[in-house]
Short mmCIF file of C-alpha atoms in Angstrom, two decimals:
data_model
loop_
_atom_site.label_atom_id
_atom_site.label_comp_id
_atom_site.label_asym_id
_atom_site.label_seq_id
_atom_site.Cartn_x
_atom_site.Cartn_y
_atom_site.Cartn_z
CA MET H 1 -54.24 -70.38 106.82
CA PHE H 2 -52.57 -72.93 104.39
CA LYS H 3 -53.86 -71.15 101.38
CA ILE H 4 -52.94 -67.84 102.21
CA THR H 5 -49.05 -68.91 103.05
CA LEU H 6 -48.96 -71.21 99.80
CA GLY H 7 -50.22 -68.41 97.79
CA VAL H 8 -47.48 -65.84 98.71
CA LEU H 9 -44.95 -68.91 97.82
CA VAL H 10 -46.51 -68.83 94.52
CA LEU H 11 -46.06 -64.84 94.29
CA LEU H 12 -42.70 -64.67 95.62
CA ALA H 13 -41.03 -67.57 94.02
CA GLY H 14 -37.66 -67.90 93.71
CA SER H 15 -34.34 -67.12 91.64
CA THR H 16 -34.23 -68.10 88.17
CA GLN H 17 -31.45 -65.81 88.18
CA LEU H 18 -31.10 -64.73 84.63
CA SER H 19 -27.57 -63.94 83.41
CA ALA H 20 -27.04 -60.27 82.73
CA GLN H 21 -27.45 -60.86 79.05
CA ASP H 22 -31.08 -61.26 79.73
CA TYR H 23 -31.65 -57.56 79.88
CA SER H 24 -31.67 -57.17 76.13
CA ALA H 25 -34.45 -58.83 74.69
CA ARG H 26 -32.43 -58.93 71.43
CA ASN H 27 -29.85 -61.01 73.22
CA ALA H 28 -32.67 -62.84 75.34
CA ALA H 29 -34.11 -64.01 71.96
CA MET H 30 -30.84 -65.36 70.95
CA GLY H 31 -30.62 -67.58 74.09
CA GLY H 32 -28.88 -64.73 76.12
CA ALA H 33 -25.59 -65.02 73.68
CA GLY H 34 -24.26 -61.45 73.02
CA VAL H 35 -20.67 -61.12 74.20
CA ALA H 36 -19.47 -60.62 70.68
CA SER H 37 -22.83 -59.84 68.72
CA SER H 38 -24.88 -57.62 70.93
CA ASP H 39 -25.71 -54.10 69.46
CA TYR H 40 -24.49 -50.94 71.12
CA LEU H 41 -27.61 -50.12 73.08
CA GLY H 42 -27.56 -53.80 74.60
CA ALA H 43 -23.75 -53.70 75.25
CA PRO H 44 -23.90 -52.09 78.56
CA PHE H 45 -25.72 -54.97 79.90
CA ILE H 46 -22.96 -57.54 78.89
CA ASN H 47 -19.82 -56.18 77.15
CA PRO H 48 -19.00 -52.52 77.31
CA ALA H 49 -16.68 -52.91 74.43
CA LEU H 50 -19.33 -53.07 72.01
CA THR H 51 -20.61 -49.55 72.57
CA THR H 52 -18.49 -48.88 69.46
CA ARG H 53 -20.20 -51.37 67.68
CA TYR H 54 -22.81 -49.57 65.23
CA SER H 55 -24.33 -49.34 61.82
CA THR H 56 -22.27 -46.88 59.97
CA ALA H 57 -24.83 -47.31 56.82
CA ASN H 58 -27.37 -45.93 59.35
CA ASP H 59 -25.00 -43.41 60.73
CA ASP H 60 -26.32 -43.67 64.25
CA ASP H 61 -25.48 -40.57 66.42
CA TRP H 62 -27.10 -41.62 69.47
CA GLY H 63 -29.78 -44.22 70.57
CA LEU H 64 -32.08 -44.74 73.68
CA MET H 65 -33.56 -47.91 75.04
CA LEU H 66 -36.40 -47.20 77.32
CA PRO H 67 -38.02 -49.54 78.57
CA THR H 68 -36.47 -52.86 78.85
CA PHE H 69 -38.29 -55.26 80.95
CA GLY H 70 -38.98 -58.70 81.37
CA ILE H 71 -40.23 -61.67 84.06
CA PHE H 72 -39.47 -65.17 84.34
CA VAL H 73 -41.09 -67.69 86.15
CA ALA H 74 -40.49 -71.30 86.92
CA ASP H 75 -41.54 -74.50 88.63
CA PRO H 76 -38.97 -77.17 88.28
CA ASP H 77 -40.13 -79.01 91.56
CA GLU H 78 -43.66 -79.11 90.12
CA VAL H 79 -44.77 -77.23 93.17
CA LEU H 80 -48.20 -75.88 91.56
CA ASP H 81 -49.24 -79.26 90.79
CA ASP H 82 -48.19 -80.37 94.28
CA LEU H 83 -50.12 -77.30 95.81
CA ASP H 84 -53.35 -77.96 93.95
CA SER H 85 -53.44 -81.56 95.72
CA PHE H 86 -52.86 -80.26 98.81
CA GLU H 87 -55.74 -77.62 98.60
CA GLU H 88 -58.20 -80.44 97.55
CA SER H 89 -56.83 -82.57 100.37
CA TYR H 90 -57.54 -79.57 102.43
CA ASP H 91 -60.78 -78.67 101.14
CA ALA H 92 -62.03 -82.21 101.57
CA ILE H 93 -61.10 -82.18 105.30
CA GLU H 94 -62.76 -78.83 105.79
CA SER H 95 -65.93 -79.90 104.08
CA ALA H 96 -66.29 -82.70 106.31
CA TRP H 97 -65.96 -80.68 109.29
CA ALA H 98 -68.14 -78.08 108.14
CA GLY H 99 -70.93 -80.89 107.35
CA GLY H 100 -70.43 -81.96 110.97
CA THR H 101 -68.63 -85.18 110.13
CA ALA H 102 -65.20 -86.18 111.08
CA PRO H 103 -62.45 -86.65 108.10
CA THR H 104 -61.73 -90.13 107.46
CA GLN H 105 -58.44 -91.63 108.36
CA ALA H 106 -57.50 -92.14 104.64
CA GLN H 107 -58.50 -88.26 103.90
CA LEU H 108 -55.58 -87.29 106.62
CA ASP H 109 -53.19 -89.72 105.44
CA VAL H 110 -53.63 -88.23 101.95
CA LEU H 111 -53.38 -84.56 103.42
CA ALA H 112 -50.32 -85.45 105.53
CA ALA H 113 -48.60 -86.99 102.67
CA ASP H 114 -49.46 -83.94 100.45
CA LEU H 115 -48.20 -81.49 102.96
CA ASN H 116 -44.53 -83.72 103.29
CA ALA H 117 -44.52 -83.62 99.35
CA LEU H 118 -43.99 -79.89 99.56
CA SER H 119 -40.61 -80.07 101.66
CA GLY H 120 -37.90 -78.04 100.34
CA LYS H 121 -39.60 -77.25 96.81
CA ALA H 122 -39.72 -73.98 95.55
CA VAL H 123 -41.46 -72.15 92.84
CA GLN H 124 -39.04 -69.36 90.79
CA LEU H 125 -39.63 -65.69 89.82
CA GLN H 126 -37.35 -63.06 88.52
CA ALA H 127 -38.32 -59.54 87.40
CA PHE H 128 -35.99 -56.78 86.00
CA ALA H 129 -36.16 -53.49 84.02
CA GLY H 130 -33.54 -51.26 82.42
CA ALA H 131 -32.50 -48.36 80.34
CA THR H 132 -29.71 -47.00 78.28
CA LEU H 133 -28.55 -43.83 76.63
CA ALA H 134 -25.72 -44.42 74.10
CA ILE H 135 -23.41 -42.28 71.66
CA PRO H 136 -21.60 -45.01 69.71
CA SER H 137 -18.38 -44.15 68.20
CA ARG H 138 -15.14 -46.04 67.47
CA ASP H 139 -13.01 -43.67 69.05
CA PHE H 140 -14.63 -42.86 72.17
CA ALA H 141 -18.07 -44.16 72.72
CA MET H 142 -20.46 -43.71 76.00
CA ALA H 143 -23.74 -45.16 77.52
CA LEU H 144 -25.51 -44.40 80.72
CA VAL H 145 -26.80 -47.54 82.17
CA ILE H 146 -29.75 -47.95 84.42
CA ARG H 147 -30.86 -51.53 85.78
CA GLY H 148 -32.40 -53.27 88.54
CA ASN H 149 -33.74 -56.84 89.18
CA VAL H 150 -35.48 -58.77 91.95
CA ASP H 151 -34.80 -62.43 92.52
CA ALA H 152 -37.12 -64.02 94.83
CA SER H 153 -37.09 -67.81 96.70
CA GLY H 154 -39.89 -69.01 98.43
CA PHE H 155 -40.04 -72.78 99.89
CA LEU H 156 -41.72 -74.45 102.58
CA LEU H 157 -39.74 -76.05 105.40
CA VAL H 158 -41.97 -78.86 106.63
CA ASP H 159 -41.64 -80.27 110.09
CA PRO H 160 -42.06 -84.08 110.19
CA ALA H 161 -43.98 -83.83 113.69
CA ASP H 162 -46.57 -81.89 111.63
CA VAL H 163 -47.21 -84.80 109.23
CA THR H 164 -47.82 -87.25 112.27
CA ALA H 165 -50.09 -84.75 113.92
CA ILE H 166 -52.32 -84.61 110.96
CA GLU H 167 -52.19 -88.29 110.33
CA ASN H 168 -53.48 -88.64 114.14
CA ALA H 169 -56.01 -85.84 113.87
CA THR H 170 -59.10 -88.13 114.12
CA SER H 171 -60.89 -86.55 117.03
CA GLY H 172 -61.86 -82.76 117.33
CA SER H 173 -63.08 -80.28 114.95
CA ALA H 174 -60.06 -78.71 113.39
CA LEU H 175 -56.66 -79.38 112.33
CA PRO H 176 -53.71 -79.51 114.99
CA THR H 177 -51.47 -76.37 115.42
CA ILE H 178 -48.99 -76.27 112.61
CA GLY H 179 -45.06 -75.29 113.03
CA SER H 180 -44.00 -76.18 109.56
CA GLU H 181 -42.45 -72.66 107.97
CA ALA H 182 -42.82 -70.65 104.52
CA VAL H 183 -39.68 -69.29 103.92
CA MET H 184 -39.21 -66.18 101.55
CA LEU H 185 -35.70 -65.37 100.32
CA GLY H 186 -34.97 -62.28 98.19
CA ALA H 187 -32.30 -60.06 96.48
CA GLY H 188 -32.87 -56.84 94.88
CA ILE H 189 -29.80 -55.41 92.99
CA SER H 190 -29.95 -51.59 91.28
CA GLU H 191 -27.30 -50.24 89.16
CA VAL H 192 -26.20 -46.96 87.58
CA GLY H 193 -23.38 -46.98 85.49
CA LEU H 194 -21.45 -45.16 82.80
CA SER H 195 -19.94 -47.57 79.75
CA ILE H 196 -16.83 -46.35 77.98
CA GLY H 197 -15.50 -48.05 75.07
CA THR H 198 -12.86 -47.35 72.11
CA THR H 199 -11.36 -49.08 69.34
CA LEU H 200 -7.49 -49.99 68.65
CA ASP H 201 -5.92 -51.09 65.73
CA VAL H 202 -3.78 -54.58 66.94
CA TRP H 203 -1.85 -56.82 64.07
CA ASP H 204 -4.01 -55.11 61.56
CA GLU H 205 -7.28 -56.07 63.36
CA ARG H 206 -9.71 -54.12 64.96
CA LEU H 207 -9.69 -54.39 69.04
CA SER H 208 -12.52 -52.61 71.10
CA ILE H 209 -11.99 -52.65 74.91
CA GLY H 210 -14.45 -51.13 77.20
CA ILE H 211 -15.45 -50.67 81.07
CA THR H 212 -18.48 -50.14 83.10
CA PRO H 213 -17.84 -48.38 86.35
CA LYS H 214 -20.73 -48.41 88.22
CA MET H 215 -22.34 -47.75 91.63
CA GLN H 216 -25.09 -51.03 93.24
CA ARG H 217 -27.22 -51.32 95.66
CA VAL H 218 -27.94 -54.92 96.83
CA GLU H 219 -30.67 -55.47 99.21
CA VAL H 220 -31.43 -58.98 100.61
CA PHE H 221 -34.69 -60.18 102.58
CA ASN H 222 -35.46 -63.10 104.60
CA TYR H 223 -38.84 -63.82 105.86
CA ALA H 224 -40.23 -66.82 107.72
CA VAL H 225 -43.56 -67.74 109.09
CA THR H 226 -45.37 -70.79 110.19
CA LEU H 227 -48.43 -71.71 108.70
CA ASP H 228 -50.90 -71.14 111.39
CA ASN H 229 -49.46 -67.16 111.46
CA ALA H 230 -49.86 -67.14 107.68
CA GLY H 231 -52.68 -64.06 108.45
CA ASP H 232 -49.72 -61.94 109.96
CA LEU H 233 -48.04 -61.41 106.35
CA GLU H 234 -49.92 -58.33 105.68
CA ASP H 235 -49.09 -56.90 108.90
CA ASP H 236 -45.19 -57.45 109.09
CA PHE H 237 -44.17 -58.60 105.53
CA ASP H 238 -42.46 -55.22 104.82
CA ASP H 239 -40.56 -54.83 108.18
CA ASP H 240 -36.95 -53.62 107.85
CA ILE H 241 -36.22 -56.18 110.67
CA PHE H 242 -36.29 -58.62 107.34
CA ARG H 243 -33.88 -56.81 105.23
CA ASN H 244 -30.29 -56.25 105.07
CA ASP H 245 -28.65 -53.76 102.10
CA ASP H 246 -25.37 -52.98 101.05
CA THR H 247 -24.18 -50.06 98.45
CA ALA H 248 -20.73 -50.57 96.96
CA PHE H 249 -18.72 -49.70 93.53
CA ASN H 250 -18.41 -52.17 90.98
CA VAL H 251 -16.93 -52.32 87.38
CA ASP H 252 -17.79 -54.47 84.19
CA LEU H 253 -14.70 -54.90 81.54
CA GLY H 254 -15.08 -56.14 78.01
CA ALA H 255 -13.18 -56.74 74.73
CA HIS H 256 -14.16 -57.45 71.06
CA LEU H 257 -11.91 -58.61 68.39
CA GLN H 258 -13.08 -58.01 64.77
CA VAL H 259 -10.97 -61.17 63.08
CA ASN H 260 -12.20 -60.69 59.82
CA ASP H 261 -15.41 -59.41 58.08
CA GLU H 262 -17.65 -62.34 59.39
CA LEU H 263 -15.90 -63.41 62.61
CA SER H 264 -15.78 -61.86 65.79
CA VAL H 265 -14.84 -62.66 69.57
CA GLY H 266 -15.38 -61.00 72.71
CA LEU H 267 -14.92 -61.59 76.32
CA ALA H 268 -16.72 -59.77 79.45
CA ILE H 269 -16.20 -59.87 82.90
CA ARG H 270 -19.21 -58.76 84.43
CA ASN H 271 -19.16 -57.62 88.52
CA LEU H 272 -15.30 -57.88 89.04
CA LEU H 273 -15.42 -56.95 92.67
CA GLU H 274 -17.50 -59.86 94.53
CA GLN H 275 -19.81 -58.81 97.20
CA ASP H 276 -21.32 -61.20 100.14
CA ILE H 277 -24.55 -59.84 101.83
CA LEU H 278 -25.88 -61.76 104.68
CA THR H 279 -29.33 -61.80 105.27
CA PRO H 280 -30.98 -60.86 108.95
CA THR H 281 -31.30 -63.92 111.14
CA ILE H 282 -34.88 -64.95 110.92
CA ARG H 283 -36.29 -68.02 113.20
CA GLY H 284 -32.70 -69.14 113.69
CA ARG H 285 -31.56 -69.13 109.83
CA ALA H 286 -29.52 -66.68 107.85
CA TYR H 287 -28.39 -66.94 104.05
CA THR H 288 -25.68 -65.38 102.37
CA TYR H 289 -26.38 -63.91 98.78
CA THR H 290 -22.78 -63.65 96.53
CA LEU H 291 -22.52 -61.26 93.53
CA SER H 292 -19.67 -63.07 92.00
CA PRO H 293 -17.79 -62.06 89.14
CA VAL H 294 -18.74 -63.61 85.88
CA ALA H 295 -16.18 -64.16 82.83
CA THR H 296 -17.71 -65.23 79.19
CA LEU H 297 -15.92 -65.85 76.30
CA GLY H 298 -18.28 -65.28 73.34
CA ALA H 299 -18.13 -65.55 69.20
CA ALA H 300 -20.11 -64.19 66.57
CA TRP H 301 -20.25 -64.98 62.60
CA THR H 302 -22.29 -62.76 60.19
CA TRP H 303 -22.90 -63.32 56.86
CA ASP H 304 -25.13 -61.07 54.87
CA PHE H 305 -28.59 -61.09 57.04
CA LEU H 306 -27.73 -63.81 58.98
CA THR H 307 -25.75 -63.82 62.42
CA LEU H 308 -25.07 -66.90 64.41
CA ALA H 309 -23.61 -66.68 68.13
CA THR H 310 -22.59 -68.32 71.03
CA ASP H 311 -21.46 -67.56 74.55
CA LEU H 312 -20.01 -69.67 77.24
CA ASP H 313 -19.65 -68.52 80.89
CA LEU H 314 -15.92 -69.54 82.10
CA THR H 315 -16.69 -69.02 85.74
CA LYS H 316 -19.80 -69.76 87.77
CA GLN H 317 -22.12 -67.39 89.45
CA ASP H 318 -23.18 -68.09 92.41
CA GLY H 319 -26.59 -66.25 94.24
CA PHE H 320 -28.05 -67.60 97.33
CA SER H 321 -25.99 -70.04 99.64
CA THR H 322 -29.19 -72.32 99.02
CA THR H 323 -28.41 -73.12 95.22
CA ASP H 324 -25.38 -74.73 93.81
CA GLY H 325 -24.63 -71.78 91.45
CA MET H 326 -24.95 -71.58 87.63
CA GLN H 327 -22.91 -71.79 84.49
CA PHE H 328 -24.31 -71.12 81.17
CA VAL H 329 -23.49 -72.25 77.58
CA ARG H 330 -25.70 -70.12 75.25
CA VAL H 331 -26.16 -70.42 71.24
CA GLY H 332 -28.69 -68.06 68.96
CA ALA H 333 -29.30 -67.03 65.50
CA GLU H 334 -30.97 -63.69 64.02
CA ALA H 335 -31.86 -63.38 60.48
CA GLY H 336 -32.08 -59.45 60.04
CA TRP H 337 -33.71 -57.13 57.48
CA THR H 338 -34.23 -53.35 57.77
CA TRP H 339 -37.68 -53.19 58.64
CA GLY H 340 -37.90 -56.35 60.67
CA GLN H 341 -35.70 -59.39 62.41
CA LEU H 342 -36.39 -63.05 63.43
CA ARG H 343 -34.40 -64.70 66.39
CA ALA H 344 -34.12 -67.96 67.95
CA GLY H 345 -31.87 -69.64 70.55
CA PHE H 346 -30.98 -72.24 73.31
CA ARG H 347 -29.40 -71.76 77.03
CA LYS H 348 -28.26 -74.80 79.35
CA ASP H 349 -27.01 -74.20 82.69
CA LEU H 350 -24.14 -76.60 82.94
CA GLU H 351 -24.49 -76.94 86.58
CA ASP H 352 -28.43 -78.02 86.11
CA THR H 353 -29.29 -75.53 88.87
CA VAL H 354 -32.17 -74.10 86.32
CA ASP H 355 -33.91 -75.54 83.37
CA ASP H 356 -32.81 -75.67 79.74
CA MET H 357 -34.61 -72.90 77.79
CA PHE H 358 -35.48 -72.58 74.13
CA THR H 359 -35.99 -68.92 73.04
CA ALA H 360 -37.49 -66.92 70.33
CA GLY H 361 -38.17 -63.29 69.16
CA ILE H 362 -39.09 -60.56 66.92
CA GLY H 363 -37.69 -57.56 66.08
CA LEU H 364 -39.77 -54.46 64.38
CA SER H 365 -37.85 -51.38 63.10
CA PRO H 366 -39.80 -49.32 60.93
CA PHE H 367 -37.80 -46.48 59.31
CA GLY H 368 -34.70 -47.78 61.39
CA VAL H 369 -35.62 -45.14 64.07
CA PHE H 370 -38.20 -47.14 66.31
CA HIS H 371 -37.37 -50.45 67.11
CA LEU H 372 -39.73 -53.06 69.18
CA ASP H 373 -38.15 -56.34 70.36
CA LEU H 374 -40.33 -59.05 71.56
CA THR H 375 -39.04 -62.32 73.32
CA GLY H 376 -40.46 -65.19 74.76
CA ALA H 377 -38.83 -68.28 76.43
CA VAL H 378 -39.71 -71.93 77.61
CA GLY H 379 -38.19 -74.57 79.37
CA ALA H 380 -39.62 -78.16 80.81
CA ASP H 381 -41.16 -75.90 83.72
CA SER H 382 -39.92 -72.47 82.90
CA TYR H 383 -41.39 -69.09 80.94
CA GLY H 384 -40.42 -65.97 80.58
CA ALA H 385 -41.58 -62.99 78.44
CA LEU H 386 -39.37 -59.75 77.43
CA LEU H 387 -40.11 -56.27 75.84
CA ALA H 388 -37.69 -53.67 74.81
CA MET H 389 -38.60 -50.39 73.02
CA SER H 390 -35.42 -48.16 71.66
CA PHE H 391 -34.87 -45.43 69.22
CA THR H 392 -31.74 -44.60 67.24
CA PHE H 393 -31.03 -41.34 65.60
#
């Protein structure tokens, strides 16, 4: 019973909550920076003003990014190590009873301690996918963007009475009934939007502005089960009573100023209209998921084949009420040639909710038509991989 529930916690791990930049493999490889440096295919994910930014040398008429997808997992509390210890202790006690002998007090104490060590800890996962169809232009650029992501959160709420009961289970032939719970939270966000951008001449400088009106559907999920009822997961996990959803209009805004040939700055505000969605109340608990506005300031420097970029979130993004939110600073670099690109970066959460991450990636662009971008990311206990394929004509 324990292994079934704890295994589900691993599969439905919780909420790394990537920033919007991470939909683009190129931006993600540069630490997530892209408010001032994104290309026109990645622009709808981060700054719609950059739909006006394209290569005049390549004379792009339109581009398609399909697909872009990725997955990030994190174990900041080292839950997987604690799970291994718990399972070893549990197996030792099961083996003792199977062999016709009672477990020792030391074995029961170890199992109780291993269960207690899992209390409140979570493993983490996020998966996402997206696509863009863009027509770049200095005067009137457009891009259709479709994207979706799923954040899941899984953790254990350990009842201290269960710890005591295990310690005292020296008689009998099975462990006592366990009331500790596995809780799984999730939020799925799907969007369809149209990014529109244009360029103005302001004080002899080129200022691009953009907007993405979009429809959003947010579905939240709250599931809890006692460890003794783990076998019920397959029967009721998909039941609608554990889900709430809401569909609403939202908008992203962006601006980009080309200061000179090398330097540019950008400002983006994503999800301008805040949404709060309450999960169903399960076993007496409900949680709020907040999709909050996020304002990000960015800068980029480009010399020949080298681009350096940095972004700073000016506001905090919230997510589930179980977290303290996140506010990122990101830095990255790209060395780009006609047929290939090398990228690296770093991302830090100023709220220390998620791990710092180092990122790296490569891009392949034979003939300047087909583009393949691969990105990897690693933190202290976090890992991620992203892939994007695109075509420019």
